[in-house]
XYZ file of C-alpha atoms in Angstrom:
675
model
C -2.109 25.345 4.988
C -3.883 23.819 7.895
C -7.657 23.505 6.188
C -10.488 24.310 8.549
C -13.173 21.592 7.715
C -16.541 21.302 8.787
C -17.329 17.812 7.543
C -16.831 15.111 6.373
C -13.165 15.987 6.026
C -9.561 15.990 7.089
C -7.524 18.493 7.107
C -3.455 18.514 6.185
C -0.842 20.982 5.961
C 0.353 20.404 1.977
C -2.420 21.886 1.065
C -5.077 19.702 -0.021
C -7.696 18.626 1.517
C -8.985 15.021 1.023
C -13.110 15.389 1.270
C -15.093 12.366 2.129
C -18.770 11.602 0.198
C -20.997 9.169 -0.413
C -18.813 6.039 -1.159
C -15.623 8.230 -2.304
C -12.997 10.892 -2.571
C -11.275 13.838 -3.751
C -8.645 16.058 -3.662
C -9.606 19.584 -3.202
C -7.529 23.080 -3.906
C -8.786 26.130 -1.829
C -10.772 28.600 -3.533
C -11.219 26.016 -6.560
C -14.041 25.032 -8.487
C -14.058 20.945 -8.132
C -16.952 18.466 -8.076
C -16.849 15.825 -5.900
C -16.527 12.808 -7.218
C -18.671 10.588 -5.690
C -22.187 7.994 -7.052
C -24.093 11.405 -8.359
C -21.861 11.919 -10.992
C -19.412 14.263 -12.456
C -22.101 16.524 -12.773
C -22.408 16.383 -8.666
C -22.439 19.692 -6.264
C -20.785 20.230 -3.377
C -22.485 20.963 -0.400
C -21.591 24.820 1.213
C -22.452 22.450 4.826
C -20.136 19.551 3.697
C -16.989 22.477 3.121
C -16.107 25.419 4.521
C -14.020 26.623 2.081
C -15.753 25.906 -0.788
C -18.392 27.682 -3.099
C -20.808 24.911 -4.089
C -21.130 25.715 -8.504
C -20.212 22.793 -11.300
C -17.176 21.860 -12.416
C -15.159 22.923 -15.216
C -13.239 20.254 -17.725
C -10.136 22.030 -16.758
C -11.038 21.723 -12.958
C -12.142 18.266 -13.272
C -8.227 17.807 -15.421
C -6.599 19.257 -12.630
C -8.648 17.208 -9.796
C -7.461 13.894 -11.484
C -4.277 15.150 -12.113
C -3.582 16.485 -8.596
C -3.334 13.125 -6.893
C 0.002 12.692 -9.020
C 1.210 16.696 -8.749
C 4.759 16.105 -8.314
C 5.277 19.672 -7.120
C 3.602 19.241 -4.323
C 7.091 17.824 -1.383
C 4.578 14.616 -0.654
C 3.374 13.605 -3.461
C 6.847 13.336 -4.745
C 7.933 11.212 -2.204
C 4.866 8.927 -2.708
C 5.963 8.834 -6.411
C 9.223 8.375 -6.457
C 10.100 5.189 -5.385
C 7.454 4.182 -8.627
C 9.807 6.196 -10.747
C 13.074 4.823 -9.081
C 11.937 0.742 -9.626
C 10.983 1.730 -13.378
C 13.924 3.083 -14.000
C 15.205 -0.009 -12.577
C 13.145 -2.828 -14.475
C 13.992 -1.329 -17.510
C 17.717 -1.471 -17.329
C 17.211 -4.957 -16.190
C 15.261 -5.640 -19.419
C 17.623 -5.220 -21.712
C 19.302 -7.793 -23.712
C 22.861 -6.092 -23.789
C 24.774 -4.247 -21.373
C 24.374 -0.074 -22.356
C 27.405 1.705 -21.967
C 27.506 3.226 -19.153
C 28.672 7.044 -19.637
C 25.900 7.180 -22.441
C 23.314 6.417 -19.918
C 25.316 7.973 -17.147
C 24.960 11.234 -19.363
C 21.296 10.742 -19.428
C 20.240 10.185 -16.717
C 22.439 13.668 -15.377
C 20.886 15.815 -17.728
C 17.200 14.498 -17.438
C 18.286 16.079 -13.599
C 19.405 18.895 -15.467
C 16.538 19.529 -16.971
C 14.353 19.328 -14.487
C 16.346 21.970 -12.698
C 16.741 24.049 -14.875
C 12.375 24.526 -15.749
C 11.520 24.653 -12.636
C 10.071 27.837 -12.675
C 8.620 27.418 -15.983
C 6.959 24.141 -15.019
C 5.700 24.496 -11.724
C 2.858 26.511 -12.661
C 2.175 23.246 -15.659
C 1.537 19.833 -13.379
C 1.357 18.124 -16.325
C 4.883 18.616 -17.501
C 5.735 19.031 -13.533
C 5.045 16.001 -13.289
C 6.150 14.471 -17.166
C 9.606 16.147 -16.402
C 10.021 15.141 -11.927
C 9.343 11.498 -13.490
C 11.332 10.693 -16.215
C 13.843 12.633 -14.306
C 13.624 9.685 -11.416
C 13.197 7.006 -13.991
C 15.973 7.453 -15.597
C 18.096 8.378 -12.244
C 16.737 4.330 -11.768
C 18.516 3.349 -14.348
C 21.658 4.623 -13.862
C 22.229 3.723 -10.126
C 20.779 0.074 -10.953
C 23.701 -0.048 -13.649
C 25.958 1.250 -11.153
C 25.341 -0.569 -8.509
C 25.238 -4.283 -11.162
C 28.284 -3.380 -12.569
C 30.800 -2.585 -9.043
C 29.737 -5.558 -7.995
C 32.479 -7.522 -10.017
C 31.227 -11.482 -8.560
C 33.873 -13.770 -9.635
C 32.228 -16.609 -11.287
C 34.393 -20.157 -10.881
C 35.327 -20.904 -14.837
C 35.840 -24.881 -15.522
C 32.692 -26.671 -14.639
C 32.670 -30.125 -13.317
C 36.004 -29.669 -12.440
C 37.320 -30.640 -8.059
C 38.852 -27.463 -6.547
C 41.059 -27.065 -2.709
C 38.840 -25.129 -0.845
C 40.212 -22.874 2.149
C 37.806 -20.936 3.639
C 35.329 -20.150 6.828
C 32.575 -21.387 6.682
C 30.009 -18.560 6.769
C 26.421 -20.486 7.127
C 24.610 -24.059 6.955
C 21.466 -24.647 4.902
C 18.908 -26.981 4.977
C 18.259 -28.000 1.263
C 15.427 -31.788 0.556
C 17.276 -33.039 4.428
C 20.642 -32.208 2.619
C 23.528 -29.806 4.209
C 24.205 -27.224 2.706
C 27.809 -24.376 3.442
C 27.750 -21.304 2.764
C 31.107 -20.586 2.345
C 33.423 -17.376 2.538
C 36.713 -18.225 0.329
C 40.448 -17.649 1.592
C 41.673 -19.515 -1.274
C 39.888 -21.588 -4.024
C 42.999 -23.670 -5.565
C 43.477 -22.419 -9.528
C 42.775 -19.096 -8.869
C 44.695 -16.458 -7.973
C 40.953 -13.907 -7.209
C 38.780 -16.625 -5.334
C 34.837 -15.675 -5.556
C 33.550 -14.599 -2.697
C 31.676 -17.093 -1.997
C 30.603 -20.966 -2.769
C 27.832 -23.030 -2.077
C 28.257 -26.817 -1.454
C 26.572 -30.049 -0.156
C 29.096 -31.576 2.336
C 28.534 -33.558 5.580
C 29.930 -30.757 7.886
C 30.360 -32.990 11.270
C 31.399 -31.421 14.189
C 31.801 -28.108 12.641
C 29.683 -25.076 12.692
C 29.326 -21.107 10.848
C 32.893 -19.600 11.942
C 35.214 -22.477 12.082
C 38.136 -23.388 8.785
C 37.512 -26.024 6.621
C 39.886 -27.291 3.772
C 38.386 -29.460 1.478
C 37.872 -30.903 -2.450
C 35.263 -29.417 -3.974
C 33.707 -29.775 -7.268
C 32.536 -26.968 -8.644
C 30.337 -25.189 -11.408
C 29.107 -21.557 -12.108
C 25.800 -20.633 -10.371
C 22.861 -22.149 -13.699
C 21.528 -20.687 -15.790
C 17.648 -19.869 -15.681
C 16.532 -23.498 -15.959
C 13.801 -22.300 -18.229
C 13.191 -19.065 -20.226
C 11.872 -16.283 -18.254
C 11.985 -18.226 -14.787
C 14.003 -18.556 -11.266
C 17.801 -17.002 -12.292
C 20.195 -18.276 -9.879
C 22.816 -16.877 -11.501
C 21.272 -13.163 -11.443
C 21.175 -13.765 -7.927
C 25.029 -15.309 -7.307
C 26.000 -11.922 -8.601
C 24.457 -10.422 -6.469
C 25.594 -12.326 -2.963
C 28.800 -12.238 -4.276
C 28.599 -15.916 -4.817
C 30.590 -18.268 -7.520
C 30.090 -21.129 -7.412
C 27.930 -23.689 -6.075
C 29.410 -27.754 -5.870
C 30.111 -30.372 -3.507
C 32.520 -31.819 -1.288
C 33.855 -35.600 -2.271
C 36.151 -35.244 1.172
C 35.508 -34.597 4.580
C 36.049 -30.964 5.974
C 38.939 -30.522 7.952
C 39.475 -27.971 10.605
C 42.310 -24.933 9.931
C 43.079 -21.778 11.163
C 42.329 -19.045 10.118
C 43.271 -15.638 10.741
C 40.942 -13.377 8.174
C 37.573 -11.342 9.562
C 37.816 -12.698 13.106
C 35.103 -10.435 14.170
C 32.463 -11.649 11.056
C 33.585 -14.945 11.767
C 32.511 -14.692 16.157
C 29.736 -13.434 14.885
C 28.512 -16.649 12.672
C 29.976 -18.338 15.736
C 27.706 -16.747 17.835
C 24.631 -16.491 16.275
C 24.829 -20.223 15.659
C 25.597 -21.487 19.729
C 22.775 -19.518 20.086
C 20.146 -21.678 17.562
C 22.462 -24.546 18.399
C 21.091 -23.499 22.608
C 17.263 -22.887 21.577
C 17.247 -25.851 19.854
C 18.331 -27.511 22.806
C 16.256 -25.587 24.908
C 12.858 -25.419 23.175
C 9.981 -28.081 22.076
C 11.649 -30.960 19.675
C 8.172 -30.307 17.733
C 9.401 -27.306 16.881
C 12.596 -26.518 17.938
C 13.738 -25.939 14.557
C 10.572 -23.049 14.086
C 11.973 -20.840 16.808
C 16.082 -20.401 16.340
C 14.737 -19.369 13.380
C 12.594 -16.768 14.231
C 14.935 -15.462 16.591
C 18.418 -16.326 14.771
C 17.437 -16.981 10.876
C 19.033 -20.171 11.214
C 16.511 -22.722 9.247
C 18.867 -25.124 8.795
C 16.597 -27.084 11.639
C 13.186 -27.135 10.172
C 11.750 -30.315 9.342
C 11.350 -30.225 5.511
C 7.761 -31.290 6.441
C 6.541 -28.887 8.785
C 8.484 -25.781 5.616
C 6.259 -27.237 2.756
C 2.732 -27.883 5.535
C 2.940 -23.890 6.234
C 3.472 -22.647 3.141
C 0.354 -24.428 1.529
C -1.731 -22.820 4.160
C -0.579 -19.288 3.076
C 2.108 -19.320 7.257
C 5.020 -19.905 5.244
C 5.809 -15.893 5.653
C 6.109 -16.552 9.443
C 9.498 -18.288 8.339
C 11.336 -16.105 6.504
C 12.456 -12.362 9.049
C 10.583 -10.446 7.368
C 8.903 -7.278 8.199
C 5.819 -8.973 10.436
C 8.623 -10.466 12.786
C 10.475 -7.354 12.701
C 7.580 -4.623 13.854
C 6.115 -7.204 16.175
C 9.793 -7.341 17.836
C 10.375 -4.185 17.931
C 6.965 -3.001 18.290
C 6.133 -4.842 20.921
C 9.692 -3.274 22.630
C 7.592 0.394 21.943
C 5.034 -0.053 23.234
C 6.283 -2.051 25.917
C 8.490 0.893 26.753
C 5.858 3.976 26.467
C 3.325 2.091 28.224
C 6.103 2.014 30.965
C 6.809 5.926 30.964
C 3.203 6.756 30.660
C 2.708 4.616 34.699
C 5.359 7.349 35.739
C 3.220 10.850 36.435
C 6.489 12.636 36.885
C 8.223 11.719 33.689
C 4.558 11.333 31.432
C 4.147 15.215 32.091
C 6.849 16.781 31.737
C 8.724 14.252 28.930
C 6.904 12.584 25.193
C 7.171 8.579 26.172
C 7.220 7.314 23.005
C 10.487 9.260 22.434
C 11.853 6.416 24.639
C 9.831 3.916 23.406
C 11.533 4.948 19.727
C 15.172 5.217 20.632
C 15.056 1.935 22.731
C 13.379 0.068 20.073
C 15.447 1.210 17.100
C 18.169 0.006 18.871
C 16.215 -3.622 19.593
C 15.430 -3.870 15.888
C 19.555 -2.795 15.109
C 20.315 -5.614 17.897
C 17.402 -8.166 16.048
C 18.555 -7.801 12.904
C 22.342 -8.488 13.416
C 20.978 -11.792 15.250
C 19.695 -13.187 12.514
C 21.922 -12.839 9.901
C 21.417 -9.667 8.074
C 19.046 -11.669 5.138
C 18.572 -9.266 2.575
C 14.300 -9.169 3.404
C 15.444 -8.448 7.908
C 17.688 -5.492 5.762
C 14.218 -4.603 3.959
C 12.317 -4.623 7.209
C 14.960 -3.209 9.081
C 14.749 0.227 6.497
C 11.277 -0.193 6.406
C 10.485 -0.318 11.113
C 13.968 2.204 11.537
C 11.223 5.146 9.133
C 8.585 4.869 10.847
C 10.234 4.634 14.410
C 11.902 7.992 13.221
C 9.135 9.728 12.197
C 7.643 8.735 16.117
C 10.857 10.705 16.805
C 10.729 13.305 14.749
C 6.994 14.177 15.553
C 5.332 12.608 12.404
C 2.588 10.406 11.776
C 4.599 7.406 11.744
C 2.773 4.471 9.853
C 1.919 6.501 6.597
C 1.887 6.277 2.709
C 4.446 8.867 2.675
C 7.110 6.238 5.203
C 6.150 3.196 2.948
C 7.181 5.755 0.052
C 9.981 6.299 1.780
C 11.441 2.915 2.807
C 10.958 1.694 -0.525
C 13.417 4.577 -2.312
C 16.089 3.903 0.314
C 16.134 0.462 -0.458
C 15.609 1.076 -3.708
C 18.601 3.132 -3.634
C 20.646 0.681 -1.519
C 19.769 -2.266 -3.558
C 17.830 -1.692 -6.920
C 17.421 -4.599 -7.837
C 15.449 -5.555 -5.048
C 12.564 -4.230 -7.902
C 12.659 -7.495 -8.933
C 12.202 -9.938 -6.047
C 9.678 -11.261 -4.409
C 10.040 -10.557 -0.850
C 10.449 -6.922 -2.068
C 6.846 -6.621 -3.968
C 4.849 -8.579 -1.397
C 6.405 -6.644 1.070
C 5.331 -3.374 0.036
C 2.437 -4.411 -1.731
C 1.368 -6.023 1.453
C 1.698 -2.720 4.012
C 0.372 -0.127 1.375
C -2.013 -1.563 0.764
C -3.185 -2.160 4.418
C -2.179 1.809 5.154
C -4.965 2.897 2.558
C -7.355 0.675 3.622
C -7.103 1.521 6.899
C -6.665 5.142 5.740
C -10.505 5.060 4.621
C -11.252 3.139 7.427
C -10.719 6.180 9.797
C -11.297 8.520 7.194
C -14.894 7.059 7.012
C -15.457 7.062 10.593
C -16.706 3.854 10.359
C -15.667 2.033 13.721
C -16.632 3.712 16.913
C -14.337 3.584 19.967
C -14.241 -0.257 21.809
C -15.587 -0.567 25.631
C -16.203 -3.972 26.689
C -14.220 -6.968 27.436
C -15.927 -8.109 24.480
C -16.633 -5.386 21.862
C -12.287 -4.810 22.478
C -12.029 -8.832 21.758
C -14.466 -8.364 18.664
C -12.568 -5.260 17.601
C -9.453 -7.090 17.815
C -10.732 -9.863 14.645
C -12.419 -7.313 12.906
C -9.651 -5.783 11.952
C -7.211 -8.699 12.792
C -9.342 -10.016 9.990
C -9.100 -7.370 7.853
C -6.008 -7.044 8.510
C -5.252 -10.869 7.152
C -7.826 -9.759 4.601
C -6.386 -7.275 2.965
C -2.606 -8.237 3.050
C -3.945 -11.467 1.366
C -5.342 -9.684 -1.586
C -2.610 -7.538 -2.180
C -0.190 -10.187 -2.146
C -1.936 -13.235 -3.952
C -0.883 -12.460 -7.365
C 2.511 -11.315 -6.666
C 2.295 -14.889 -4.303
C 0.606 -16.987 -7.646
C 3.065 -14.742 -10.900
C 5.903 -16.260 -8.353
C 5.684 -18.866 -6.966
C 3.203 -20.930 -9.484
C 0.497 -21.721 -6.652
C -2.472 -20.467 -5.007
C -3.369 -21.291 -1.192
C -6.707 -21.632 -1.299
C -7.683 -20.975 2.656
C -4.683 -19.117 3.605
C -7.402 -16.773 4.893
C -8.321 -19.153 6.798
C -4.786 -20.291 8.241
C -4.052 -16.833 9.141
C -7.630 -15.961 11.186
C -6.480 -18.461 13.494
C -2.712 -18.814 13.747
C -1.329 -15.120 13.498
C -3.352 -14.274 16.882
C -1.261 -16.953 18.217
C 2.104 -15.782 16.752
C 2.273 -12.027 17.193
C 0.390 -11.967 20.781
C 2.528 -15.573 22.079
C 4.974 -16.573 19.832
C 7.242 -13.797 18.927
C 6.735 -11.680 22.041
C 8.286 -14.989 24.433
C 10.927 -15.499 21.744
C 11.862 -12.137 22.109
C 11.621 -12.775 26.579
C 13.672 -15.688 25.185
C 16.422 -14.074 24.153
C 16.905 -10.944 26.563
C 16.581 -13.661 29.749
C 19.211 -15.644 27.380
C 22.532 -14.041 29.221
C 21.136 -14.793 32.475
C 19.658 -18.340 31.302
C 16.958 -17.671 32.555
C 15.210 -18.770 29.157
C 13.598 -21.455 29.115
C 10.280 -20.633 30.945
C 9.775 -18.129 27.806
C 10.666 -21.475 25.404
C 8.429 -23.698 26.368
C 5.627 -20.866 26.336
C 6.864 -20.088 22.661
C 6.963 -23.661 21.118
C 3.497 -24.156 22.615
C 2.669 -21.394 20.413
C 4.551 -22.609 17.406
C 2.838 -25.781 18.431
C -0.067 -24.681 17.545
C 0.953 -22.876 14.092
C 1.626 -25.826 12.901
C -1.033 -27.800 14.133
C -3.510 -25.234 12.262
C -0.759 -25.701 8.818
C -1.425 -29.176 8.856
C -5.082 -28.955 9.445
C -5.345 -26.825 6.854
C -3.557 -28.577 4.602
C -4.965 -31.429 4.688
C -8.677 -29.679 3.586
C -9.030 -31.000 -0.627
C -7.634 -28.621 -2.866
C -5.618 -26.526 -0.397
C -3.376 -25.859 -2.796
C -4.008 -24.912 -6.633
C -1.587 -24.268 -9.503
C -1.381 -21.041 -11.065
C -0.053 -20.209 -14.797
C 2.532 -17.850 -15.267
C 2.553 -15.134 -16.991
C 4.547 -12.831 -18.533
C 6.700 -10.032 -17.053
C 4.894 -7.311 -18.840
C 1.519 -8.017 -17.575
C 3.007 -8.166 -13.155
C 4.565 -4.812 -14.694
C 1.026 -4.274 -15.877
C -1.330 -5.099 -12.917
C 1.889 -3.676 -10.131
C 1.029 -0.248 -11.779
C -2.199 -0.095 -11.180
C -1.716 -1.427 -7.634
C 0.109 1.333 -7.277
C -2.458 3.904 -8.895
C -5.253 1.808 -6.576
C -2.755 2.899 -3.092
C -0.927 5.741 -3.875
C -3.718 8.144 -5.958
C -6.910 8.891 -4.426
C -10.725 10.476 -6.152
C -11.105 8.941 -9.892
C -7.530 7.933 -10.773
C -8.124 5.041 -8.230
C -11.178 3.825 -10.308
C -8.264 3.828 -13.173
C -6.162 1.838 -11.513
C -8.989 -0.677 -10.563
C -9.424 -1.142 -14.616
C -5.739 -2.070 -15.064
C -5.190 -4.622 -12.774
C -8.519 -5.465 -14.913
C -6.930 -5.737 -17.695
C -4.183 -7.264 -16.711
C -5.882 -10.194 -14.790
C -7.858 -10.127 -19.122
C -5.109 -10.618 -19.821
C -3.285 -13.098 -17.348
C -5.994 -15.431 -17.582
C -5.773 -15.661 -21.388
C -2.543 -16.133 -21.628
C -1.839 -19.434 -22.788
C 1.988 -21.389 -22.015
C 4.140 -23.192 -24.672
C 2.837 -26.409 -26.286
C 6.412 -27.778 -26.249
C 9.126 -27.233 -24.154
C 13.342 -28.168 -25.010
C 15.593 -28.128 -22.472
C 18.943 -28.206 -22.369
C 20.380 -31.431 -22.580
C 18.145 -31.463 -25.904
C 15.041 -33.407 -23.762
C 11.768 -32.651 -25.766
C 8.290 -31.687 -23.386
C 4.932 -31.011 -25.457
C 1.815 -32.322 -25.754
C 1.894 -35.841 -27.645
C -0.894 -37.530 -29.186
C -0.905 -41.256 -28.273
C -5.010 -42.018 -30.241
C -6.732 -41.014 -26.477
C -6.068 -37.660 -26.867
C -2.578 -35.075 -25.537
C -1.059 -35.358 -22.220
C 2.594 -34.100 -21.512
C 5.257 -36.105 -22.184
C 9.369 -36.373 -22.741
C 11.178 -37.654 -25.244
C 13.604 -38.630 -22.193
C 12.224 -38.555 -18.705
C 15.462 -39.008 -16.726
C 17.353 -35.917 -17.952
C 16.682 -32.649 -17.479
C 13.788 -33.456 -14.718
C 14.714 -30.122 -12.745
C 14.137 -28.294 -16.222
C 11.066 -30.521 -16.664
C 9.327 -30.231 -13.752
C 9.714 -25.886 -13.507
C 7.873 -25.450 -16.856
C 5.234 -27.732 -15.860
C 4.863 -25.492 -12.700
C 4.988 -22.361 -15.289
C 2.240 -24.093 -17.033
C 0.245 -24.520 -13.957
C 0.096 -28.349 -14.888
C 2.212 -30.031 -12.259
C 2.058 -33.050 -13.488
C 4.400 -35.970 -14.065
C 5.133 -36.551 -17.731
C 5.023 -39.891 -19.115
C 5.419 -41.812 -22.802
C 2.287 -41.722 -24.484
C 2.468 -41.036 -27.497
C 5.950 -40.663 -28.198
C 7.637 -44.455 -30.040
C 11.686 -44.279 -29.182
C 14.653 -46.096 -31.380
C 18.489 -46.819 -31.451
C 17.959 -43.624 -33.440
C 15.387 -41.314 -31.294
C 11.766 -40.755 -30.604
C 9.470 -39.439 -32.353
C 5.514 -38.383 -31.836
C 2.840 -36.327 -32.780
C 1.821 -32.502 -31.269
C -0.375 -30.116 -32.061
C -0.586 -31.582 -35.495
C 3.089 -31.705 -36.038
C 5.516 -34.209 -36.328
C 8.887 -33.587 -33.852
C 11.606 -35.844 -34.154
C 14.674 -35.832 -31.523
C 17.260 -37.792 -32.975
C 20.131 -39.394 -30.480
C 23.142 -39.680 -32.989
C 22.795 -36.324 -35.120
C 21.957 -37.330 -38.159
């Protein structure tokens, strides 16, 4: 139903109208007596000149409740589209939170029963928005739980069974990674000694020599199953390995030798082409930033110097290294605007056709090619889905960038890859995207910005929009980044304001031109411009990193606190009216619980090393009973505790039989002999 408005109202087609008054808005139905949620409070009246179809009058208690519940009423398809990924994600989180695997038959039957209950109660519950919303959310959560379990069990990843044994391995190199200055090989396994059904992939350190991706190799490799989390609640390598088909990790004890393989010819050809393209870029671009240039075009980050990568992360610019929504949006968006401008410049074509349609088609094709060229990592796949949904909206002549399109992209990803709900990239990408959409909707609704006319006004408007976007995106992702990475880039906003205009307007467009001209050997000028822009970005990152206090540690919190914060965040960006205030309250409650959470006082590693605040007469500090063993686990624990320090030996006395010390009034003894 199309709603006509006079003042302060945005018409819509779903039976709702967002009425903007003072500082807030409220969702209204036609001919329904409701109250405007504004500075005056619940008893305020709507003036007749504000909205054409409303009769002024006080709102009853039932209408107030409908006003609140109208923001989550799933009887309307628009609201269902927004809340569907929330329910699916809740079901996925519930599955991953279980200590044991539930029977698949039981969970499948529960999901089917929930869906059938919704279908059977359609007529009976559709007139009751509260009941209908509860049933729909429960059914979607059950479906998400069942889909997550099915996806998890269908992986069938095979782990090597023996740890620390050397295996004769044959396969082809899929990718080369750079880990702390050492090369790490991702090998697609063709055969593995002692295993009739080998794992799909293994990862190991090796000196590859002149060999590169796409080439068949054989070597002796010491392998072990993927590790468990180093500390409780920490990053789980085995979880990530299960969904990526990685069956073992280790190191090669013999040089890699080239062999001829006949399997996976197309995949090997693509991997070899990507590697050759990356090598070509590293040779022709400026040496200082050639590794970053190759990473932005091909997704190969093996050539990025570790000091540059760390400087970008500390400055809050680490997001430019992994091809994600930002890169895909700039690449596809650039193609879209160029093709649209070209079509609009031809009057005969523009009068007869909509230039946006061919522009969207070209941009979708370009995004697909960029996905293939960049290696189709998980983050790039998520970005491709988001951009594809937006471009399909243009083709269908719908509003391209909206909360519905963001929710649809999240729904597709959660159906295809439900484990993404736990990935920092997924959480931060959709947090930033949804916050930006909500913020700009609010900006447009209040009509606080006027059209810019002069060059200076346009520049200031662009800079203001960029500043506002950086602030909103940084604020939306800060809590998720602190939770997962235990550190906060204090000056990230300043670094992004200084670097992102160059990155968006110089680096990525030049990279797209270099990619287009590379087959003709004419990519040199574009790579030169791209290198200049990247040098500017790296200089900014190094400058910001040198500021005092540029990196602040952050203690981890239980996952329940992050879930509470995420729920409040969803209410803030996806709901409307007073429900948004409830979201703010929930987020503040999550922050309060986070700040009041106390990290553990002691940690015992798998090797039996004890890390605690041992008392030495002058106070208590973190000390370890053995600084040679379990160094990685103790460093991870201290990072999660928000204290990235090197443990000492103060307060601990040791002899050949073991060590002992006092911590928190307790005597802790570690026996080396087991007696």
